[in-house]
XYZ file of C-alpha atoms in Angstrom:
748
model
C -0.055 -0.105 -0.008
C 2.874 2.406 0.890
C 4.377 1.675 -2.503
C 1.232 2.385 -4.389
C 0.857 5.685 -2.481
C 4.177 6.735 -3.824
C 2.809 6.838 -7.340
C 1.340 9.924 -8.434
C -1.348 8.512 -10.774
C -2.493 5.961 -8.215
C -2.906 8.905 -5.668
C -4.793 10.912 -8.217
C -6.883 8.001 -9.184
C -7.545 7.051 -5.392
C -8.446 10.831 -4.885
C -10.824 10.787 -7.844
C -12.642 7.765 -6.643
C -12.763 9.089 -3.092
C -14.529 12.126 -4.392
C -16.806 10.126 -6.707
C -17.738 8.099 -3.721
C -17.570 10.725 -1.114
C -19.599 13.383 -2.711
C -22.728 11.084 -2.964
C -22.122 10.137 0.657
C -21.990 13.619 1.702
C -25.032 14.641 -0.409
C -26.948 11.562 0.956
C -26.042 12.622 4.478
C -27.183 16.131 3.952
C -30.350 14.855 2.374
C -30.960 12.497 5.244
C -30.276 15.291 7.819
C -32.529 17.715 5.785
C -35.199 14.903 5.564
C -34.927 14.264 9.168
C -35.248 18.061 10.047
C -38.316 18.323 7.629
C -39.819 15.361 9.575
C -39.218 17.014 12.804
C -40.542 20.571 11.516
C -43.516 18.641 10.153
C -44.152 17.063 13.678
C -43.791 20.256 15.252
C -45.994 22.025 12.906
C -48.712 19.228 13.360
C -48.149 19.542 17.052
C -48.641 23.289 16.990
C -51.675 23.099 14.690
C -53.263 20.592 17.082
C -52.462 22.784 20.015
C -53.812 25.983 18.356
C -56.984 24.221 17.317
C -57.318 22.858 21.027
C -56.829 26.418 22.294
C -59.464 27.786 19.954
C -61.923 24.840 20.626
C -61.355 25.432 24.546
C -62.053 29.161 24.298
C -64.997 28.534 22.014
C -66.344 25.857 24.560
C -66.058 28.484 27.303
C -67.992 30.964 25.253
C -70.567 28.313 24.549
C -71.001 27.838 28.169
C -72.121 31.439 28.381
C -74.642 30.633 25.806
C -75.665 27.516 27.794
C -76.231 29.760 30.736
C -78.825 31.723 28.825
C -80.382 28.576 27.536
C -80.756 27.089 31.076
C -82.151 30.527 32.409
C -84.588 30.713 29.676
C -86.096 27.426 30.532
C -86.505 28.481 34.038
C -90.233 28.908 35.061
C -89.779 32.021 36.987
C -87.885 33.549 34.046
C -90.820 32.643 31.562
C -93.335 34.098 34.192
C -91.270 37.250 34.524
C -91.667 37.851 30.780
C -95.377 38.630 31.406
C -95.928 42.286 32.241
C -99.093 41.677 34.409
C -99.710 41.045 38.111
C -100.748 37.452 37.636
C -97.563 35.965 39.068
C -96.989 38.901 41.342
C -97.897 36.987 44.300
C -95.601 34.152 43.533
C -92.689 36.316 43.428
C -92.331 36.938 47.156
C -89.271 37.650 49.067
C -88.180 33.984 49.265
C -88.924 33.443 45.600
C -86.743 36.450 44.547
C -83.965 35.343 46.783
C -84.032 32.053 45.158
C -84.001 33.672 41.667
C -81.017 35.684 42.651
C -79.177 32.798 43.857
C -79.854 30.707 40.844
C -78.602 33.637 38.735
C -75.381 33.978 40.908
C -74.803 30.241 40.773
C -75.141 30.202 36.904
C -72.677 33.201 36.663
C -70.234 31.573 39.126
C -70.096 28.303 37.238
C -68.382 29.828 34.060
C -65.380 31.017 35.981
C -64.797 33.948 33.752
C -67.830 36.342 34.462
C -67.676 39.257 36.808
C -71.504 39.485 37.148
C -74.691 39.382 35.151
C -78.194 40.739 35.009
C -81.368 39.738 33.284
C -83.110 42.795 31.692
C -86.861 43.095 31.123
C -86.857 45.946 28.372
C -90.655 46.216 28.422
C -90.877 46.325 32.222
C -87.808 48.683 32.379
C -86.497 46.469 35.240
C -83.730 43.915 35.866
C -82.655 41.071 38.151
C -79.058 41.255 39.430
C -77.091 39.262 42.000
C -77.780 42.262 44.306
C -81.632 42.191 43.789
C -84.195 43.793 41.524
C -83.672 47.189 40.237
C -85.152 49.540 37.651
C -83.049 49.706 34.559
C -82.423 53.467 35.110
C -81.431 53.003 38.726
C -79.117 50.062 38.164
C -77.172 51.770 35.379
C -76.951 54.948 37.171
C -76.140 53.792 40.770
C -74.869 50.158 40.697
C -73.129 49.852 37.335
C -72.265 52.998 35.460
C -71.333 52.648 31.781
C -69.947 55.048 29.408
C -72.752 56.690 27.645
C -71.995 55.315 24.134
C -71.585 51.957 25.524
C -74.895 52.373 27.426
C -76.468 53.335 24.244
C -75.157 50.338 22.465
C -76.291 47.988 25.254
C -79.775 49.599 25.231
C -79.971 49.302 21.537
C -78.858 45.571 21.598
C -81.351 44.686 24.376
C -84.168 45.622 21.960
C -82.918 43.329 19.242
C -82.811 39.440 19.061
C -79.246 38.108 19.769
C -78.251 34.479 20.103
C -74.926 35.586 21.559
C -73.405 38.993 21.007
C -70.096 39.745 22.462
C -69.347 43.501 22.662
C -65.962 45.109 22.786
C -64.267 45.472 26.023
C -65.277 48.604 27.967
C -64.673 50.070 31.385
C -67.617 50.359 33.934
C -67.945 51.541 37.463
C -69.387 48.819 39.693
C -70.356 50.141 43.135
C -67.798 52.870 42.544
C -64.997 50.476 41.394
C -63.787 50.852 37.843
C -63.131 47.668 36.099
C -62.591 46.200 32.617
C -65.407 43.985 31.392
C -66.573 42.426 28.104
C -70.369 42.739 27.827
C -72.236 39.603 26.424
C -75.840 39.992 25.318
C -78.085 37.126 24.815
C -81.917 37.110 24.246
C -83.848 34.825 26.407
C -86.908 34.797 24.022
C -86.893 34.159 20.479
C -88.594 37.317 19.069
C -87.536 40.528 17.325
C -88.046 42.488 20.531
C -87.354 39.923 23.202
C -88.896 40.700 26.529
C -86.064 39.228 28.557
C -82.296 39.721 27.724
C -79.348 38.207 29.599
C -76.433 40.663 30.002
C -73.310 39.046 31.169
C -69.964 40.725 31.989
C -66.674 38.689 31.290
C -64.043 39.585 33.552
C -60.789 40.041 31.573
C -58.604 38.914 34.468
C -60.582 35.693 34.954
C -60.463 35.002 31.159
C -56.667 35.661 31.064
C -56.264 33.296 34.009
C -58.424 30.688 32.302
C -56.462 30.931 28.887
C -53.224 30.935 30.641
C -53.878 27.712 32.414
C -55.396 26.336 29.306
C -52.684 27.424 26.780
C -49.579 26.835 28.978
C -46.193 28.228 28.253
C -45.240 26.523 24.826
C -46.627 29.337 22.815
C -44.702 32.599 22.371
C -47.584 34.947 21.771
C -51.362 34.733 22.079
C -53.736 37.417 20.947
C -57.795 37.582 20.751
C -59.470 40.502 18.765
C -63.087 40.957 17.883
C -64.609 41.680 14.641
C -63.458 45.570 14.835
C -59.990 44.394 15.738
C -60.374 45.475 19.446
C -57.957 43.609 21.733
C -59.830 41.040 23.730
C -56.726 39.255 25.214
C -52.954 39.220 24.792
C -50.331 36.818 26.167
C -46.670 37.537 25.406
C -44.187 34.838 26.507
C -41.157 35.782 24.439
C -41.748 38.515 21.941
C -39.888 41.510 22.647
C -39.835 43.382 19.235
C -42.100 43.419 16.265
C -39.475 41.706 14.078
C -39.615 38.823 16.290
C -42.910 37.908 14.850
C -41.195 37.011 11.473
C -39.273 34.183 13.273
C -42.424 32.515 14.742
C -44.946 30.049 13.447
C -48.263 31.976 13.205
C -51.609 30.553 13.330
C -54.684 32.784 12.599
C -57.983 31.037 13.383
C -61.486 32.326 13.484
C -63.821 31.456 16.269
C -66.687 29.107 15.263
C -69.183 30.622 17.917
C -68.546 34.333 17.819
C -66.770 37.039 15.858
C -63.588 36.646 17.574
C -60.115 35.874 15.886
C -57.446 34.008 17.612
C -53.625 34.927 16.696
C -51.362 32.287 18.018
C -47.626 32.219 17.673
C -45.262 29.246 18.405
C -41.354 29.337 18.438
C -39.978 28.231 15.018
C -37.415 25.850 16.437
C -36.506 22.241 15.916
C -37.454 20.204 18.797
C -34.380 18.801 20.765
C -33.357 15.420 19.151
C -32.785 12.485 21.400
C -29.140 12.105 22.091
C -28.972 8.425 20.776
C -30.585 9.447 17.537
C -27.830 12.196 16.967
C -25.117 9.814 17.896
C -26.386 6.998 15.542
C -26.639 9.363 12.734
C -23.135 10.703 13.123
C -21.833 7.154 13.371
C -23.571 5.955 10.217
C -22.112 8.880 8.379
C -18.721 8.250 9.682
C -18.918 4.597 8.798
C -20.267 5.406 5.377
C -17.357 7.677 4.649
C -14.851 5.131 5.897
C -16.438 2.364 3.746
C -16.411 4.813 0.849
C -12.555 5.446 1.280
C -11.935 1.656 1.461
C -13.958 0.989 -1.714
C -12.231 4.010 -3.359
C -8.955 2.264 -2.427
C -10.039 -0.929 -3.914
C -11.411 0.648 -7.176
C -8.166 2.765 -7.576
C -6.164 -0.427 -7.036
C -8.113 -2.370 -9.609
C -8.039 0.569 -12.131
C -4.183 0.945 -11.512
C -3.394 -2.720 -12.018
C -3.311 -2.556 -15.814
C -1.002 0.520 -15.851
C 1.173 -1.100 -13.234
C 1.429 -4.344 -15.268
C 2.303 -2.156 -18.310
C 4.972 -0.272 -16.335
C 6.527 -3.574 -15.069
C 6.422 -5.038 -18.635
C 8.281 -1.825 -19.877
C 10.819 -2.065 -16.965
C 11.305 -5.969 -16.804
C 10.563 -7.154 -20.332
C 11.559 -4.292 -22.477
C 14.443 -3.358 -20.234
C 13.625 0.403 -20.119
C 14.083 2.723 -17.299
C 12.722 6.423 -17.394
C 14.753 9.382 -16.686
C 12.711 10.334 -13.569
C 13.162 6.912 -12.003
C 15.307 8.353 -9.239
C 12.607 10.839 -8.275
C 10.505 10.230 -5.153
C 7.227 10.894 -6.723
C 7.016 9.385 -10.186
C 4.271 10.311 -12.794
C 3.538 7.079 -14.530
C 2.088 8.671 -17.790
C 5.349 10.757 -18.164
C 7.125 7.564 -17.878
C 5.022 6.081 -20.688
C 5.499 9.205 -22.637
C 9.210 8.917 -22.463
C 8.946 5.172 -23.453
C 7.022 5.967 -26.475
C 9.287 8.668 -27.507
C 12.028 5.995 -27.046
C 9.797 3.671 -29.231
C 9.369 6.254 -31.853
C 13.260 6.791 -32.054
C 13.770 3.052 -32.319
C 10.903 2.821 -34.855
C 12.655 5.513 -36.747
C 15.967 3.600 -36.699
C 14.158 0.340 -37.525
C 12.440 2.256 -40.499
C 15.751 3.506 -41.671
C 17.179 -0.155 -41.232
C 14.249 -1.509 -43.170
C 14.787 1.062 -45.963
C 18.406 0.186 -46.116
C 17.355 -3.585 -46.080
C 14.764 -2.889 -48.782
C 17.333 -1.133 -50.836
C 19.803 -3.908 -50.330
C 17.205 -6.511 -51.090
C 16.280 -4.509 -54.240
C 19.848 -4.544 -55.357
C 20.431 -7.987 -54.638
C 17.160 -9.139 -56.407
C 18.338 -7.041 -59.579
C 21.687 -9.079 -59.241
C 19.735 -12.270 -58.921
C 17.744 -11.304 -61.979
C 20.883 -10.775 -63.894
C 22.501 -14.143 -62.837
C 19.089 -15.997 -63.640
C 16.257 -16.544 -61.069
C 14.390 -19.617 -61.657
C 12.085 -19.683 -58.602
C 8.928 -18.496 -60.334
C 6.366 -19.078 -57.390
C 5.644 -15.753 -55.669
C 8.467 -14.044 -57.676
C 6.112 -11.203 -59.139
C 4.755 -10.433 -55.739
C 8.199 -10.164 -54.261
C 9.314 -7.827 -57.003
C 6.308 -5.542 -56.376
C 7.240 -5.542 -52.650
C 10.585 -4.182 -53.700
C 9.034 -1.616 -56.118
C 10.422 -3.456 -59.001
C 7.591 -3.468 -61.712
C 8.814 -6.307 -63.828
C 6.483 -9.205 -65.103
C 6.998 -12.199 -67.337
C 4.952 -10.356 -70.010
C 7.477 -7.584 -70.509
C 10.620 -7.464 -72.673
C 14.063 -6.892 -71.429
C 17.644 -6.073 -72.588
C 20.840 -5.318 -70.881
C 22.904 -2.170 -71.521
C 26.491 -2.825 -70.380
C 28.949 -0.033 -70.324
C 32.536 -0.823 -69.678
C 34.937 1.985 -68.453
C 38.446 0.683 -69.538
C 40.143 3.845 -68.105
C 39.193 2.985 -64.713
C 40.136 -0.741 -64.975
C 43.686 -0.761 -63.525
C 42.976 1.529 -60.455
C 41.918 0.356 -56.969
C 41.029 3.876 -55.778
C 39.808 6.852 -57.911
C 40.732 10.431 -57.441
C 37.994 13.287 -56.885
C 38.167 14.283 -60.485
C 37.686 10.922 -61.801
C 34.526 10.409 -59.523
C 33.166 13.717 -60.912
C 33.826 12.399 -64.304
C 32.060 9.217 -63.740
C 29.109 11.163 -62.146
C 28.984 13.357 -65.421
C 28.964 10.195 -67.659
C 25.959 8.792 -65.579
C 23.998 12.015 -66.109
C 24.691 11.959 -69.741
C 23.671 8.405 -69.805
C 20.255 9.001 -68.033
C 19.584 11.993 -70.190
C 20.202 10.138 -73.477
C 18.415 6.998 -72.335
C 15.132 8.953 -71.548
C 12.822 6.955 -73.924
C 9.135 7.415 -73.691
C 8.337 3.476 -73.835
C 11.639 2.129 -72.245
C 12.257 2.091 -68.656
C 15.550 1.572 -67.244
C 17.275 0.529 -63.965
C 20.778 1.199 -62.997
C 22.709 -1.668 -61.317
C 26.467 -1.181 -60.417
C 28.364 -4.347 -60.374
C 31.971 -3.422 -60.463
C 34.035 -0.301 -60.409
C 34.570 -0.819 -64.103
C 31.223 -1.733 -65.319
C 27.636 -0.064 -65.306
C 24.750 -2.224 -66.225
C 21.304 -0.877 -67.109
C 18.235 -3.217 -67.278
C 16.053 -1.889 -69.985
C 12.333 -2.959 -69.762
C 9.375 -2.250 -71.873
C 5.847 -3.616 -72.450
C 6.554 -3.921 -76.120
C 9.537 -5.320 -78.068
C 12.256 -2.903 -78.918
C 14.688 -5.216 -80.761
C 14.401 -3.401 -84.032
C 17.671 -1.940 -85.251
C 17.990 1.790 -84.110
C 15.464 1.734 -81.518
C 17.914 2.284 -78.831
C 20.362 5.207 -79.430
C 23.678 3.506 -78.431
C 25.286 5.794 -81.011
C 23.890 8.928 -79.561
C 25.218 7.767 -76.118
C 28.677 7.487 -77.558
C 28.592 10.804 -79.302
C 27.390 12.647 -76.222
C 30.158 11.127 -73.995
C 32.783 11.992 -76.632
C 31.452 15.527 -77.006
C 31.133 16.230 -73.274
C 33.763 14.124 -71.600
C 36.286 13.116 -74.381
C 35.851 9.454 -73.522
C 34.221 6.419 -75.408
C 33.444 3.473 -73.233
C 32.555 0.092 -74.568
C 28.757 -0.076 -74.777
C 27.036 -3.319 -75.640
C 23.394 -4.021 -75.612
C 22.232 -7.611 -74.957
C 19.567 -9.279 -77.079
C 15.871 -8.330 -76.241
C 14.141 -11.268 -74.489
C 10.813 -11.712 -73.065
C 10.145 -12.772 -69.493
C 12.071 -12.332 -66.382
C 14.645 -15.016 -67.167
C 15.276 -12.941 -70.388
C 17.144 -10.560 -68.193
C 19.977 -13.054 -67.481
C 20.072 -14.284 -71.056
C 20.544 -10.708 -72.311
C 23.121 -10.193 -69.521
C 25.302 -13.052 -70.409
C 24.918 -12.378 -74.229
C 26.070 -8.677 -73.467
C 28.926 -10.025 -71.310
C 30.035 -12.460 -73.921
C 30.039 -9.612 -76.373
C 32.109 -7.506 -74.134
C 34.571 -10.408 -73.590
C 35.006 -10.801 -77.453
C 35.578 -7.029 -77.764
C 38.340 -7.353 -75.034
C 39.905 -10.237 -76.528
C 39.960 -8.759 -79.968
C 41.627 -5.477 -78.447
C 44.307 -7.824 -77.028
C 44.923 -9.321 -80.637
C 43.493 -12.642 -79.646
C 43.119 -14.961 -82.699
C 39.507 -15.260 -82.474
C 36.637 -14.187 -84.743
C 33.304 -13.403 -83.386
C 31.833 -16.597 -85.174
C 34.392 -18.857 -84.002
C 34.268 -17.420 -80.402
C 30.450 -18.190 -80.209
C 30.728 -21.530 -81.853
C 33.468 -22.771 -79.419
C 31.933 -21.429 -76.129
C 28.809 -23.089 -74.876
C 26.302 -21.263 -72.631
C 26.415 -22.505 -69.229
C 26.579 -19.790 -66.701
C 28.039 -20.429 -63.201
C 24.826 -19.059 -61.574
C 22.756 -21.282 -63.450
C 24.847 -24.132 -62.576
C 24.641 -23.122 -58.812
C 20.840 -23.099 -59.138
C 20.886 -26.403 -60.863
C 22.725 -27.937 -57.925
C 20.426 -26.500 -55.435
C 17.312 -27.508 -57.082
C 18.747 -31.187 -57.429
C 19.443 -31.360 -53.783
C 16.032 -29.992 -52.771
C 14.320 -32.327 -55.349
C 12.633 -29.352 -57.121
C 12.005 -31.295 -60.459
C 9.992 -28.446 -62.006
C 12.586 -25.730 -61.543
C 15.315 -28.213 -62.449
C 13.383 -28.977 -65.799
C 13.092 -25.298 -66.557
C 16.804 -24.607 -66.102
C 17.820 -27.595 -68.465
C 15.242 -26.306 -70.987
C 16.684 -22.906 -70.969
C 20.299 -24.104 -71.094
C 19.250 -26.309 -74.032
C 17.399 -23.759 -75.969
C 19.957 -21.008 -75.491
C 22.725 -23.329 -76.693
C 20.737 -24.529 -79.635
C 20.410 -20.960 -80.676
C 24.229 -20.692 -80.730
C 24.543 -23.448 -83.262
C 27.281 -25.365 -81.289
C 29.532 -27.953 -82.968
C 28.855 -31.561 -81.983
C 32.085 -31.373 -79.881
C 30.917 -28.185 -78.142
C 27.597 -29.589 -77.381
C 29.150 -32.879 -76.204
C 31.396 -30.844 -73.880
C 28.418 -28.921 -72.556
C 26.400 -32.173 -71.706
C 29.533 -33.730 -70.103
C 29.993 -30.620 -67.743
C 26.237 -30.895 -66.761
C 26.521 -34.558 -66.056
C 29.577 -33.873 -63.963
C 27.552 -31.403 -62.000
C 24.890 -34.026 -61.605
C 27.325 -36.650 -60.487
C 28.828 -34.314 -57.885
C 25.381 -33.932 -56.331
C 24.906 -37.657 -56.412
C 28.227 -38.115 -54.556
C 27.057 -35.611 -51.993
C 23.852 -37.457 -51.484
C 25.824 -40.662 -50.894
C 24.152 -42.396 -53.867
C 26.046 -45.119 -55.852
C 26.534 -43.361 -59.252
C 28.568 -46.044 -61.033
C 25.392 -47.123 -63.024
C 24.765 -43.520 -64.095
C 28.527 -43.232 -65.174
C 28.445 -46.259 -67.212
C 25.088 -45.380 -68.918
C 26.230 -41.802 -69.885
C 29.524 -43.261 -71.197
C 27.769 -45.586 -73.422
C 25.618 -42.892 -74.826
C 28.596 -40.724 -75.290
C 30.006 -43.532 -77.417
C 26.997 -43.556 -79.444
C 27.213 -39.899 -79.945
C 23.432 -39.111 -80.238
C 22.918 -35.565 -78.811
C 19.233 -35.884 -78.289
C 19.589 -39.193 -76.362
C 22.381 -37.505 -74.210
C 19.834 -34.639 -73.353
C 17.135 -37.007 -72.615
C 19.429 -38.948 -70.264
C 20.392 -35.851 -68.481
C 16.663 -35.092 -68.009
C 15.999 -38.664 -66.760
C 18.860 -38.724 -64.218
C 17.945 -35.326 -62.937
C 14.202 -36.518 -62.425
C 15.503 -39.511 -60.600
C 17.604 -37.612 -58.237
C 14.731 -35.128 -57.598
C 12.228 -38.074 -57.078
C 14.554 -39.849 -54.728
C 15.032 -36.688 -52.579
C 11.324 -36.158 -52.595
C 10.605 -39.717 -51.361
C 13.533 -39.778 -48.850
C 11.165 -39.215 -45.822
C 13.736 -39.941 -43.007
C 17.437 -40.779 -42.597
C 16.761 -44.457 -41.700
C 14.740 -44.907 -44.967
C 17.610 -43.545 -46.902
C 20.145 -45.676 -45.101
C 18.363 -48.905 -45.811
C 17.400 -47.796 -49.329
C 20.983 -47.384 -50.035
C 21.789 -50.781 -48.684
C 19.149 -52.502 -50.869
C 20.285 -50.397 -53.936
C 24.058 -51.413 -53.269
C 23.055 -54.975 -52.956
C 21.261 -54.875 -56.213
C 24.056 -53.105 -58.091
C 26.493 -55.902 -56.949
C 24.136 -58.756 -57.652
C 21.908 -57.688 -60.332
C 23.461 -60.199 -62.761
C 22.197 -63.166 -60.579
C 19.060 -65.114 -61.904
C 17.893 -65.156 -58.374
C 17.670 -61.490 -57.873
C 14.060 -60.653 -57.052
C 11.981 -58.927 -54.471
C 11.505 -62.183 -52.679
C 15.344 -62.682 -52.393
C 15.590 -58.966 -51.124
C 12.860 -59.514 -48.488
C 14.800 -62.587 -47.279
C 18.166 -60.760 -47.230
C 16.875 -57.644 -45.338
C 14.188 -59.272 -43.286
C 11.259 -57.477 -44.793
C 8.037 -58.168 -46.431
C 8.025 -58.144 -50.168
C 5.586 -55.102 -50.449
C 7.772 -53.190 -47.853
C 10.861 -53.716 -49.936
C 9.053 -52.712 -53.164
C 7.852 -49.529 -51.651
C 11.061 -48.588 -50.033
C 12.930 -49.186 -53.151
C 10.425 -47.044 -55.146
C 10.703 -44.310 -52.451
C 14.575 -44.226 -52.748
C 14.966 -44.461 -56.611
C 11.747 -43.108 -57.981
C 11.356 -46.158 -60.160
C 9.961 -49.711 -59.517
C 12.385 -52.549 -58.947
C 11.807 -54.436 -62.150
C 12.461 -51.361 -64.394
C 15.645 -50.721 -62.458
C 17.163 -54.043 -62.594
C 16.240 -54.574 -66.223
C 17.935 -51.174 -67.019
C 21.031 -52.472 -65.262
C 21.177 -55.688 -67.164
C 20.427 -54.084 -70.457
C 23.212 -51.537 -70.033
C 25.722 -54.324 -69.069
C 24.524 -56.419 -72.152
C 25.023 -53.392 -74.459
C 28.719 -53.270 -73.250
C 29.212 -56.827 -74.006
C 27.566 -56.565 -77.429
C 30.053 -53.777 -78.271
C 32.917 -56.126 -77.509
C 31.744 -58.718 -80.208
C 33.295 -61.503 -78.471
C 30.343 -63.185 -76.681
C 27.397 -65.162 -77.948
C 23.807 -64.026 -77.185
C 23.223 -66.858 -74.871
C 26.506 -66.291 -73.015
C 25.579 -62.535 -72.551
C 21.998 -63.563 -71.446
C 23.363 -65.689 -68.610
C 26.180 -63.079 -67.623
C 23.500 -60.419 -67.236
C 20.951 -62.553 -65.244
C 18.651 -64.083 -67.946
C 18.275 -67.934 -67.934
C 16.810 -67.866 -71.440
C 17.909 -66.170 -74.550
C 14.263 -65.575 -75.507
C 13.702 -63.592 -72.175
C 16.835 -61.574 -72.904
C 15.905 -60.714 -76.413
C 12.317 -59.664 -75.442
C 13.533 -57.505 -72.635
C 16.258 -55.871 -74.744
C 13.722 -55.037 -77.532
C 11.429 -53.545 -75.104
C 13.883 -51.187 -73.621
C 16.148 -50.302 -76.599
C 13.490 -50.589 -79.510
C 15.844 -52.860 -81.443
C 16.961 -56.479 -81.225
C 20.387 -57.409 -79.510
C 22.063 -58.524 -82.729
C 20.768 -55.479 -84.649
C 22.196 -53.220 -81.887
C 25.659 -54.988 -82.407
C 25.564 -54.683 -86.102
C 24.599 -50.893 -85.954
C 27.465 -50.144 -83.379
C 29.966 -51.795 -85.764
C 28.591 -49.817 -88.796
C 29.070 -46.608 -86.960
C 32.419 -47.519 -85.713
C 33.574 -48.354 -89.239
C 32.182 -45.120 -90.558
C 34.261 -43.030 -87.966
């Protein structure tokens, strides 16, 4: 972990994942706390709402108790009888009855708990019943309870109208000479437009405040009751000191359901104190979430950093590259990778330069191989295209060979001579700019310059290529005339080699002629066969690899080229002998017994038939290739060679057969036959018959043996079998062959 934290990229990745995971955790925690606060506020608001409604209902219930007082009194018998303005019930209202009526009124007023006193007014009778007895209206309001004139007028007017419950604004009265605040309440005791009895109650604000204070409690901050004209009925202030404080409180504005009062209730806008365990559990949950987020961020960073770490280790260990900043305590990995890629770019540039050099060398080598003769046809065109050599087998080619004799004897050239050579090349390229002929310069030696001329159409007509113009330009500008030879125009890629060797032979003739060699051009060409060393090397290689198709093509080209030269019989025989010697060298390297091939070729040389010699060269080459192809394992070759050696030593025995070989080498007949075919390329009976016939031909040429004797010496028990086999392989009878050989010998 400590090593990881040293890496700048890992730290940045770890920090990024921490932020990615930490920010949602923080947001979630904030949302959780916000939701919790909202829930608490909702609970508080609901609690305050319930409490405000409770206060309103309680006050309304208390007001309804006042109405109940009027309802109870209106049902009293003595109240109903008092409504009648006659003397019918006068005798019933004696002193005791009036005392009882006064007590019932006092009792009803006292039950409410908020009333100061009350009276029953009889407007028609202009009298009233009070807790202190009966009075006339004028007497009571002038001596006992004195009102303000305006209030007195309002009360008088209200008593003449029907009111279920009419609460007037607070006012000040003088009761028995004592001033006090009261709230008049008027209630008709009779349902009529002009009721005959009206209950006038006086609410004592002090009693009302005491009741509300006990009922509301101290949880609210401010409580106010106003009437319909916004006259203050009641005020309770627990915490409001300034008018701005109201903005911080939760306000509830409720209307009374029984009168015209309005209730303004204010509560503190604060969150209820959370329980300590709940706070602790919330904080612990947040801290645990943050810690878990850090751990997960570290794991994510480690997983994300793993491929980069593996890449850096691979760069360091496998590719053996160490950054320049390796010694620094804090390493930026991407800077490291950037340095590595810069290093790779430089290496790639060097590699590209090396590849360009290789391609240039490969192109030069390919051109040289085309000059020497390139017989590997498979994939050659594609290989030429890869090297930007646009040659095909359908094009025509010729070689222009320029020999600088004045540079021939010097190993090193001076600067002036190099400039002169460069000028020669410029003149050559200028003169050789033909519209339909392309050229490719190949520098072979310090004295020879070779141009490969190519075209999609033949250009072998005389005068097509301006050799004379080249010589004239060189003589005019440089004062020198090099030897310039154009080889014959040939079609196909192999024609490049043919044209080159033709031009080279022409150059050799010119050089010989300059040295006064006793050769004419005709004798030079008739005495020298066409068998380039490079072609001989390819012939050997294809024999060793068993490539019979390419071998046949090489032999075809050698044969055709030499037939064009009209070689003498002796020259062609020498050529075939050289080719056979090449084949025999390969046979010896392959550890094959070549005595039979030597004998057969010698016998054909003695006959002197050139076509038979060529046919035999083709046949031996094919046999060698087939043997190489069918030699699958070293053990097979070794056993096959042993069988072949045994046959070569015992072919003259009449007992020689596949059965005899199976007994000698402890194999089945079929296995011996198959193994022999894989090693030699021909079946057993054809091979042994050829050996016997070749031996018989030698004996026939000696003219000292009878046919029966020759037949027995080469392995035939009967002359008839010998005659039939000889005729089948040679096309003539044995005695006719002996006669023909004697005639040819006498002719020579």
